[in-house]
mmCIF file of C-alpha atoms in Angstrom:
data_model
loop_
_atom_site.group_PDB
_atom_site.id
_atom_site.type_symbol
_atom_site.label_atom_id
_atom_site.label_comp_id
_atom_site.label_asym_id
_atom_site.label_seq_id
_atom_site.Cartn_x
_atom_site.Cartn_y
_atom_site.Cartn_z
ATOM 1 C CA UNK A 1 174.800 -123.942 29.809
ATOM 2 C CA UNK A 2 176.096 -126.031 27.098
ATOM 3 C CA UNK A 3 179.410 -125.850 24.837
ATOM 4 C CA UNK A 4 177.223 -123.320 22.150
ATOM 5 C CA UNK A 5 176.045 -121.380 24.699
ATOM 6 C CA UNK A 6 179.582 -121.081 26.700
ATOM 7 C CA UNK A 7 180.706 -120.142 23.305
ATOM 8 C CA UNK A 8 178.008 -117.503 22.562
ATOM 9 C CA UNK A 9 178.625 -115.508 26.055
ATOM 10 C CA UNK A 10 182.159 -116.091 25.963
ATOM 11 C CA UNK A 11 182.486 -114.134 22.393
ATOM 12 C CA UNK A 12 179.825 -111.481 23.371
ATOM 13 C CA UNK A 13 181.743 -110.895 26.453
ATOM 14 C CA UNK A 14 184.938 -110.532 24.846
ATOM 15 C CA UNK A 15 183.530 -108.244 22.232
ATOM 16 C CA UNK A 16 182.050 -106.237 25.159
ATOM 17 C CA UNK A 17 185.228 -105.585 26.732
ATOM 18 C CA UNK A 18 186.827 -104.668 23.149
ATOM 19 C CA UNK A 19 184.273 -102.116 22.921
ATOM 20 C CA UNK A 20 185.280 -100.665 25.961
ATOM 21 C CA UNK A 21 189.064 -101.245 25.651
ATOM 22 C CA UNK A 22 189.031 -99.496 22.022
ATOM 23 C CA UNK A 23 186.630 -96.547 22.530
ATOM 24 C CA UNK A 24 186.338 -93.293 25.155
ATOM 25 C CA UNK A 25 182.682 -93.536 25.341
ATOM 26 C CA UNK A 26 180.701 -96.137 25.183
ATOM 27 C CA UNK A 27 176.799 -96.297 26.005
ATOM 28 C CA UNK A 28 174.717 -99.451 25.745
ATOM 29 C CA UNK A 29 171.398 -99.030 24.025
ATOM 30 C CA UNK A 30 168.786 -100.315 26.384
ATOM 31 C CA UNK A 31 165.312 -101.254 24.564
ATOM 32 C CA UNK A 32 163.828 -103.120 27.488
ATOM 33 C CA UNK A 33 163.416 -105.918 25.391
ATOM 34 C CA UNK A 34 164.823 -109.702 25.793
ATOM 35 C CA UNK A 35 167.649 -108.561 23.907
ATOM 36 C CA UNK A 36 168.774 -105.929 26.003
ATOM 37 C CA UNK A 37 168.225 -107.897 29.141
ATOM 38 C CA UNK A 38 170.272 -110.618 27.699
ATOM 39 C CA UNK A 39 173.000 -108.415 27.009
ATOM 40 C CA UNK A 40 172.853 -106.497 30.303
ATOM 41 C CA UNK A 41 173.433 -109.489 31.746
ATOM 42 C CA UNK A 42 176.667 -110.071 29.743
ATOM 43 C CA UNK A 43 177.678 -106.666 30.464
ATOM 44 C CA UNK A 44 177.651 -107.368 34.348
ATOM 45 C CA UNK A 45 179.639 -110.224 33.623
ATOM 46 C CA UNK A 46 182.230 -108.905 31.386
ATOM 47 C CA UNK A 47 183.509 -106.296 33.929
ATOM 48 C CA UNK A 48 182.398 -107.887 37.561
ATOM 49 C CA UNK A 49 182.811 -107.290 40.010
ATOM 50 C CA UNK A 50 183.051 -103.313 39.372
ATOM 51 C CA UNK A 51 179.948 -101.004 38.271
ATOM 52 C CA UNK A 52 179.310 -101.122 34.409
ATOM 53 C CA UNK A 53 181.896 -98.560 32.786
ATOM 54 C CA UNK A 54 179.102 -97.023 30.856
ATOM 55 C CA UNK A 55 175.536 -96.123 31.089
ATOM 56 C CA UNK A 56 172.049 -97.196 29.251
ATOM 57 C CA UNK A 57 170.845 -95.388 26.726
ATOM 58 C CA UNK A 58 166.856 -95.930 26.323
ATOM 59 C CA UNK A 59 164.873 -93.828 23.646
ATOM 60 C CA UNK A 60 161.689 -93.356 25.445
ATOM 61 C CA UNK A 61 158.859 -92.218 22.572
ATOM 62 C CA UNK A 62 156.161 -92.058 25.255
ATOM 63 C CA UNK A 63 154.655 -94.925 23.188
ATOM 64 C CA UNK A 64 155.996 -98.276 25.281
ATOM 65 C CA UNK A 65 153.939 -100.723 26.876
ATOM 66 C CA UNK A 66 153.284 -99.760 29.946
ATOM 67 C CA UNK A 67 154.803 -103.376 31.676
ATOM 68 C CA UNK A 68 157.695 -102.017 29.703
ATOM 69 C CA UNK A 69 158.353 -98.559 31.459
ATOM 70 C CA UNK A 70 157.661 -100.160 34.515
ATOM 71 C CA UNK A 71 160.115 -102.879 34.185
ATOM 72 C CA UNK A 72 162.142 -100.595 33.275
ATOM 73 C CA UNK A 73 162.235 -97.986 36.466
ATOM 74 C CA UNK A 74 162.753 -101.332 38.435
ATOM 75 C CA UNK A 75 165.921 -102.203 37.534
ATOM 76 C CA UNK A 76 167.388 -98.926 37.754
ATOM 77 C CA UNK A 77 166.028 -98.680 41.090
ATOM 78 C CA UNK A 78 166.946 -102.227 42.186
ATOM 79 C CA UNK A 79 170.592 -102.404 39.987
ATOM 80 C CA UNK A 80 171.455 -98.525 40.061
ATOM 81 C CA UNK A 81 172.571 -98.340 37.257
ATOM 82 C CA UNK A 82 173.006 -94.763 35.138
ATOM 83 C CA UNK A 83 170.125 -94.781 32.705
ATOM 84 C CA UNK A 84 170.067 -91.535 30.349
ATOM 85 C CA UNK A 85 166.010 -91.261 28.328
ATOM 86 C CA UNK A 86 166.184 -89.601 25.185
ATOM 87 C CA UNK A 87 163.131 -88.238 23.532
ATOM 88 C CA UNK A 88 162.337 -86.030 20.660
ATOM 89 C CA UNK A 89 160.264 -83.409 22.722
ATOM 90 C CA UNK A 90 160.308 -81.506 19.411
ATOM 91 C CA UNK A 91 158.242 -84.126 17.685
ATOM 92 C CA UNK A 92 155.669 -84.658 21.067
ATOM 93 C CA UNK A 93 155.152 -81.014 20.841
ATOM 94 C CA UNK A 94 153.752 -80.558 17.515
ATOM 95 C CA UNK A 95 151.978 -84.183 17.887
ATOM 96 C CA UNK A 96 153.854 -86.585 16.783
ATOM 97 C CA UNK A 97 152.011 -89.887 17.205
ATOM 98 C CA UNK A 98 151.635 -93.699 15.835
ATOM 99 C CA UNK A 99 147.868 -93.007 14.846
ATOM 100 C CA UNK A 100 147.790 -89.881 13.001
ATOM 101 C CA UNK A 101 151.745 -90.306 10.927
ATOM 102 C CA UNK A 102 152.522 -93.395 9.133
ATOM 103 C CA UNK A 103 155.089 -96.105 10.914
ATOM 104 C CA UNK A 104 158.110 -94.671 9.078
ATOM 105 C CA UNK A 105 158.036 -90.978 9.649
ATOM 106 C CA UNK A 106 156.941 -91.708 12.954
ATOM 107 C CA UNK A 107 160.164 -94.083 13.239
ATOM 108 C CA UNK A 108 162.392 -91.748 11.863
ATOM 109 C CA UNK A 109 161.074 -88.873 14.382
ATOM 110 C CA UNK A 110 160.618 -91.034 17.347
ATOM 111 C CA UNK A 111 163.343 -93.103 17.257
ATOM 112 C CA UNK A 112 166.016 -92.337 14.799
ATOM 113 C CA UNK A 113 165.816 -88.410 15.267
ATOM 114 C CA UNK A 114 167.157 -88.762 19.498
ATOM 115 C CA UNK A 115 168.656 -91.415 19.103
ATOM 116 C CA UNK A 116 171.179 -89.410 16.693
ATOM 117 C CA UNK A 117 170.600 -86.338 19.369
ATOM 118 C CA UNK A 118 171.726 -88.084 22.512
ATOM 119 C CA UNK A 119 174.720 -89.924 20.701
ATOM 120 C CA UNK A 120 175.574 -86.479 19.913
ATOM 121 C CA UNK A 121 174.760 -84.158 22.637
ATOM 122 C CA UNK A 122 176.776 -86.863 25.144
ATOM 123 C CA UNK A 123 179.954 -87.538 22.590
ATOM 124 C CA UNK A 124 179.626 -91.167 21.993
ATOM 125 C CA UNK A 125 181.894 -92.890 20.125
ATOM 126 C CA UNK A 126 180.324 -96.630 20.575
ATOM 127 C CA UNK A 127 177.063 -97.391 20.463
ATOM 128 C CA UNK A 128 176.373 -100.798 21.807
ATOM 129 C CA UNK A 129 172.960 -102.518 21.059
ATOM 130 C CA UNK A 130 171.223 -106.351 21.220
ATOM 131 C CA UNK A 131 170.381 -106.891 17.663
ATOM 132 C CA UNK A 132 170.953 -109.759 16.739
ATOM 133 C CA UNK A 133 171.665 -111.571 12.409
ATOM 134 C CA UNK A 134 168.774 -113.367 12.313
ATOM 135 C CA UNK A 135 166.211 -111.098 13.065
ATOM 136 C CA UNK A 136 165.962 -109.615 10.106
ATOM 137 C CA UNK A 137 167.742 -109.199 5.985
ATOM 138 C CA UNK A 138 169.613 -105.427 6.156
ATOM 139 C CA UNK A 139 170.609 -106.815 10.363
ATOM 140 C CA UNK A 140 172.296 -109.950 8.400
ATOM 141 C CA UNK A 141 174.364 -106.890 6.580
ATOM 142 C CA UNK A 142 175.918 -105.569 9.699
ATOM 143 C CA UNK A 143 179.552 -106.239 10.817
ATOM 144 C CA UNK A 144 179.893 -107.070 14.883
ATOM 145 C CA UNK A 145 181.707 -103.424 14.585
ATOM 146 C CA UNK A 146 179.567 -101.623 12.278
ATOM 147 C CA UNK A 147 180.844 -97.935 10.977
ATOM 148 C CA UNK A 148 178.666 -94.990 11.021
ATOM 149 C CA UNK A 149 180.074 -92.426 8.698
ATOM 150 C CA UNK A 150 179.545 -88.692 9.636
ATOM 151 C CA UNK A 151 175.912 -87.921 10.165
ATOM 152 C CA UNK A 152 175.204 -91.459 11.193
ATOM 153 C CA UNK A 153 175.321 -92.489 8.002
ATOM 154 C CA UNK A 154 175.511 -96.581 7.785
ATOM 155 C CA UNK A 155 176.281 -97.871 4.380
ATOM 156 C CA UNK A 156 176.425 -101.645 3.676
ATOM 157 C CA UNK A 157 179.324 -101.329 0.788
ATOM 158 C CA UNK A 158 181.660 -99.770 3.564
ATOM 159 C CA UNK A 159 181.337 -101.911 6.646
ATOM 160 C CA UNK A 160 184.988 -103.272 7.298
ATOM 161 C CA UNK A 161 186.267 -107.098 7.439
ATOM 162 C CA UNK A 162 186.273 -108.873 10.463
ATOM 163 C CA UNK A 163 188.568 -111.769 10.006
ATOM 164 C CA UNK A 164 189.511 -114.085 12.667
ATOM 165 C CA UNK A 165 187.486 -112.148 15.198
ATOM 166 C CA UNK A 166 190.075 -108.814 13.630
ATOM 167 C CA UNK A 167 188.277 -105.623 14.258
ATOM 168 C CA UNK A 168 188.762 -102.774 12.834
ATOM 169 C CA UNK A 169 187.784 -99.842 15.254
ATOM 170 C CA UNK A 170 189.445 -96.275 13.798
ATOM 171 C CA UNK A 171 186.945 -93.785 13.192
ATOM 172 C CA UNK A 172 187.484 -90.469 10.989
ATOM 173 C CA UNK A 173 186.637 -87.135 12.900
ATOM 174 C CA UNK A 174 182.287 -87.210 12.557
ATOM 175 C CA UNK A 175 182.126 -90.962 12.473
ATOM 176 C CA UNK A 176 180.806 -93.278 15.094
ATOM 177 C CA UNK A 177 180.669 -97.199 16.170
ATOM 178 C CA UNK A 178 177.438 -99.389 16.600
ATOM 179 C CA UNK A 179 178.633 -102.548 18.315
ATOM 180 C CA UNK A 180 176.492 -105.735 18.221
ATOM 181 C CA UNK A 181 177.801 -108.561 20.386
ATOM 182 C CA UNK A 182 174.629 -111.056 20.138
ATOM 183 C CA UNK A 183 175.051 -110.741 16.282
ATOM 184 C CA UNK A 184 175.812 -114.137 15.822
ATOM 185 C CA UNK A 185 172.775 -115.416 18.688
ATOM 186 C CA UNK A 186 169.806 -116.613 17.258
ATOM 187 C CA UNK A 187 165.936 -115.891 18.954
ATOM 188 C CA UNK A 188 166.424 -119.300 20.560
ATOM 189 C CA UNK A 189 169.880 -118.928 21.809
ATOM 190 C CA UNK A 190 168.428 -116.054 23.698
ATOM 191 C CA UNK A 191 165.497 -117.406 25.273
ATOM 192 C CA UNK A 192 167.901 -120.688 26.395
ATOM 193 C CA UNK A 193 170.619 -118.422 27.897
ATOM 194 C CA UNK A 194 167.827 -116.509 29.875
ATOM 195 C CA UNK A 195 166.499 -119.550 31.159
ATOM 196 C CA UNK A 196 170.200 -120.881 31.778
ATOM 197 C CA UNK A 197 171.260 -117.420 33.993
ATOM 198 C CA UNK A 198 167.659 -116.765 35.292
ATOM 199 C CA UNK A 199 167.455 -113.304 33.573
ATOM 200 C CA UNK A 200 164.484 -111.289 34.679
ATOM 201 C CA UNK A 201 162.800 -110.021 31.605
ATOM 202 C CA UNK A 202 159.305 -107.992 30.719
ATOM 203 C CA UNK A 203 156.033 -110.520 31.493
ATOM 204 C CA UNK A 204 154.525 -109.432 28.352
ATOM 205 C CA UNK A 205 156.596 -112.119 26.919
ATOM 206 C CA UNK A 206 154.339 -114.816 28.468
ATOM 207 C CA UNK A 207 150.958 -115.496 27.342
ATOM 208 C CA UNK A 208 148.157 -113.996 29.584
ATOM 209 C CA UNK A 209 144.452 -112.756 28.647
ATOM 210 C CA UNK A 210 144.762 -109.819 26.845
ATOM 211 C CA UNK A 211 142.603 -107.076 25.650
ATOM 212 C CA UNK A 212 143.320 -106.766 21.701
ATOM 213 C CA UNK A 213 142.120 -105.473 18.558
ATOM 214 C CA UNK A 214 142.113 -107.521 15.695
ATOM 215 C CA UNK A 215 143.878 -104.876 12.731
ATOM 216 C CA UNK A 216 144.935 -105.702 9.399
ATOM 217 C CA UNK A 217 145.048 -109.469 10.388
ATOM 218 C CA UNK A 218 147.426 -108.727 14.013
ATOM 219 C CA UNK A 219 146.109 -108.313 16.904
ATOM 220 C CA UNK A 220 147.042 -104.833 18.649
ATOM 221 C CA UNK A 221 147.368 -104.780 22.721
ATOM 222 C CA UNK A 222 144.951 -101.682 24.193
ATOM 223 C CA UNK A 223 147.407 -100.623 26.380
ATOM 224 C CA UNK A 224 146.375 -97.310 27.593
ATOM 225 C CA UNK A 225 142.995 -95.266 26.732
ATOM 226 C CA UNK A 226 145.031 -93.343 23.912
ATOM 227 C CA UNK A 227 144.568 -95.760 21.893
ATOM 228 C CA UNK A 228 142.248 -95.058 18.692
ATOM 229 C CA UNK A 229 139.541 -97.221 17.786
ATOM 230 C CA UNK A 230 138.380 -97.684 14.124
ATOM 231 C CA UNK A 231 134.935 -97.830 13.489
ATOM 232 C CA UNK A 232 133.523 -101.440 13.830
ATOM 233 C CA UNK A 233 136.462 -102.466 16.129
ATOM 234 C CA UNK A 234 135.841 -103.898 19.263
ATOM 235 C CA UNK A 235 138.103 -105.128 21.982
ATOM 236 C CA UNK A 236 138.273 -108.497 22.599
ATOM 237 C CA UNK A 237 140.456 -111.037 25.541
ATOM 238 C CA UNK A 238 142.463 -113.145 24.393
ATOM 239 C CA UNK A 239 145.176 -115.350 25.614
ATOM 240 C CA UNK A 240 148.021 -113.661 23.596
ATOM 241 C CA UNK A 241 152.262 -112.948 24.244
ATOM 242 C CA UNK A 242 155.015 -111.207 22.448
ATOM 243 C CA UNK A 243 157.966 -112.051 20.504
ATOM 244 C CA UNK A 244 159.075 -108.699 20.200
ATOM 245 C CA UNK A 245 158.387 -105.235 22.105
ATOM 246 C CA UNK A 246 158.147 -101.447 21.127
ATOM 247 C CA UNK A 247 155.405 -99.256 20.734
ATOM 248 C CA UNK A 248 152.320 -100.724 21.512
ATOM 249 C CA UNK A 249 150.406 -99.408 18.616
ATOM 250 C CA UNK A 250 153.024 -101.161 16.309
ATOM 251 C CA UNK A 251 153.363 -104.101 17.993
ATOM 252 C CA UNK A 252 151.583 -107.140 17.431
ATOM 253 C CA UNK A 253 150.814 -110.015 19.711
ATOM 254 C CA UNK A 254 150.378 -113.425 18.722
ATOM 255 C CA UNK A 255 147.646 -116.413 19.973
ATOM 256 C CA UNK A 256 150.155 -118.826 22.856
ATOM 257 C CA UNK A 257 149.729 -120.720 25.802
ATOM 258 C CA UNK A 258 153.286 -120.016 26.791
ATOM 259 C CA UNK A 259 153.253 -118.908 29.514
ATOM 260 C CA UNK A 260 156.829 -119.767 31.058
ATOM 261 C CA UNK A 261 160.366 -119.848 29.696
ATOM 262 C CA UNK A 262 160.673 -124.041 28.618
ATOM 263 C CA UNK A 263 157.277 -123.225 27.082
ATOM 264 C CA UNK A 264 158.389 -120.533 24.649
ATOM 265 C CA UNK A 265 161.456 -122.572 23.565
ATOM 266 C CA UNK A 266 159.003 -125.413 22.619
ATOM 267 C CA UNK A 267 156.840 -123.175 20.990
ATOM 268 C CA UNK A 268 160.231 -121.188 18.724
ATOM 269 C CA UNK A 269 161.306 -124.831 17.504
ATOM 270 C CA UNK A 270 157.854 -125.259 16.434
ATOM 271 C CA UNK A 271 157.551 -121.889 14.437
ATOM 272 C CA UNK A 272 158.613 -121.153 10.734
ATOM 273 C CA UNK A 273 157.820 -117.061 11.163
ATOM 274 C CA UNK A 274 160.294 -114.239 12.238
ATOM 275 C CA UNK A 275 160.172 -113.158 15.509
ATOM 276 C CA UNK A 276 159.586 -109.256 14.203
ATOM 277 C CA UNK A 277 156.613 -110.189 11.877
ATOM 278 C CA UNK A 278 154.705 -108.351 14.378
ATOM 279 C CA UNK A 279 156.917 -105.274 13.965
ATOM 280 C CA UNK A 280 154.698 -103.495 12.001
ATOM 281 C CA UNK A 281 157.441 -100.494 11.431
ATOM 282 C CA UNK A 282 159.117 -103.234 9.351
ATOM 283 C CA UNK A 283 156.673 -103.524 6.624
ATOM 284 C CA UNK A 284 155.087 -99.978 6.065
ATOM 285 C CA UNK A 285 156.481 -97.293 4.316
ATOM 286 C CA UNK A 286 160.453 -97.728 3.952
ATOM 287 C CA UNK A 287 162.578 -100.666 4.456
ATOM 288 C CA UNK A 288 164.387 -101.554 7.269
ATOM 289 C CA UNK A 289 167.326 -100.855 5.412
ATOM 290 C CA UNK A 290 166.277 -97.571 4.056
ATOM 291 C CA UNK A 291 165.718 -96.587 8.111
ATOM 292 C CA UNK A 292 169.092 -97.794 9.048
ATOM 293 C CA UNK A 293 170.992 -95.842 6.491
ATOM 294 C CA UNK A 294 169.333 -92.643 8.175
ATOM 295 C CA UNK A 295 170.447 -93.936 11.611
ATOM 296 C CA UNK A 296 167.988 -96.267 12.981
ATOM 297 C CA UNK A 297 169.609 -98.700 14.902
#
């Protein structure tokens, strides 16, 4: 690694150990993604050579690519670690799905809804997650240590100072922590520290013929035979990766040849578009922001 790099893990690990120092119970929110492996990584480091002193969090909406779940039940087979799912069974019951609802009140029941339910239900204080400053406007709002009044209530106008690498971590009786130690990493700074520790991540992040729909201008991944074709679509392979994961309805792929690490670096310092352009929860229905103020993370 080089000096920015050193830098970057040295200040996510010592946030990472702040979080555990200042808080009675942590969880780190495990999306599978780049992100999360990335930080998993600097979770291990921060308190080796003892077990992590807190478990994953992942909220399972039934909806991930497959390679994901898979990945997934891998490493807690392989590391051991404590992995808690959360899922709105509620919502699954009476059919909640990406087809039939429209990407922000499935969001909001999918995601937001257990999310809010397991933080609960387990009596979490801290909430620790991957996102990262760049990714996306309302992230570039949040504080390293960012408040969540009572109800999980996030409001940009109250997020607290954080001076000189200060935090302020008291929390009225309701109120809870999100903690974001790769806030100041950019998309690139991930993929280089990967390739620096030789972090395993999803293969869906290297290009490989894929079948796809072409919707709305993105191309969607047919992951599984739920998925709903409109008439006139056809299914097409086509040499394809991801910059992002979630649920594979909602989640574009783009055209690459990259199909290994140094490749995708080349390719990001070549690129002038967001890595979560093919997040199509960011741009139907409401904001990002609006989301996060109801307690997406």
């Amino acid at each position: 690694m080089d000096a920015h790099l050193k830098a970057l893990e040295a200040e996510a690990i010592g946030i990472l150990r702040e979080a555990r120092a200042r808080f009675q119970r942590p969880v780190l929110l495990y999306s599978i993604g780049k992100d999360s492996s990335a930080l998993l990584h600097l979770a291990r480091k921060a308190f080796a050579p003892t077990r992590l002193p807190f478990p994953l969090l992942h909220v399972d909406t039934t909806w991930k690519f497959r390679e994901m779940i898979a990945f997934r039940d891998a490493l807690v087979a392989r590391e051991g670690v404590d992995l808690i799912k959360a899922t709105n069974a509620a919502a699954l019951s009476e059919g909640m799905n990406p087809f039939d609802y429209d990407a922000s009140t499935y969001t909001a029941a999918m995601k937001t809804v257990p999310l809010r339910q397991a933080i609960d239900a387990h009596g979490f204080d801290v909430a620790i997650g991957g996102a990262r400053r760049d990714e996306e406007r309302s992230r570039a709002k949040e504080r390293i240590f960012s408040l969540r009044e009572p109800g999980h209530v996030w409001d940009p106008r109250n997020q607290r100072p954080e001076f000189f690498g200060l935090y302020n971590t008291l929390l009225e009786p309701g109120a809870t922590m999100r903690c974001f130690p790769l806030s100041n990493w950019t998309e690139l700074d991930v993929w280089r520290y990967i390739e620096a520790e030789q972090i395993p991540v999803v293969p869906l992040y290297f290009a490989k013929e894929r079948p796809v729909v072409r919707r709305n201008g993105q191309m969607i991944m047919v992951d599984d035979e739920r998925f709903r074709l409109l008439p006139g679509e056809t299914v097409e392979m086509v040499r394809v990766r991801f910059r992002t994961l979630g649920c594979y309805p909602l989640t574009a792929a783009i055209e690459s040849d990259a199909a290994s690490i140094p490749d995708i670096i080349r390719e990001l310092l070549a690129t002038k578009h967001s890595e979560r352009v093919g997040r199509i929860i960011d741009h139907v229905g409401s904001s990002m922001e609006d989301k996060k103020r109801e307690g997406y993370f």
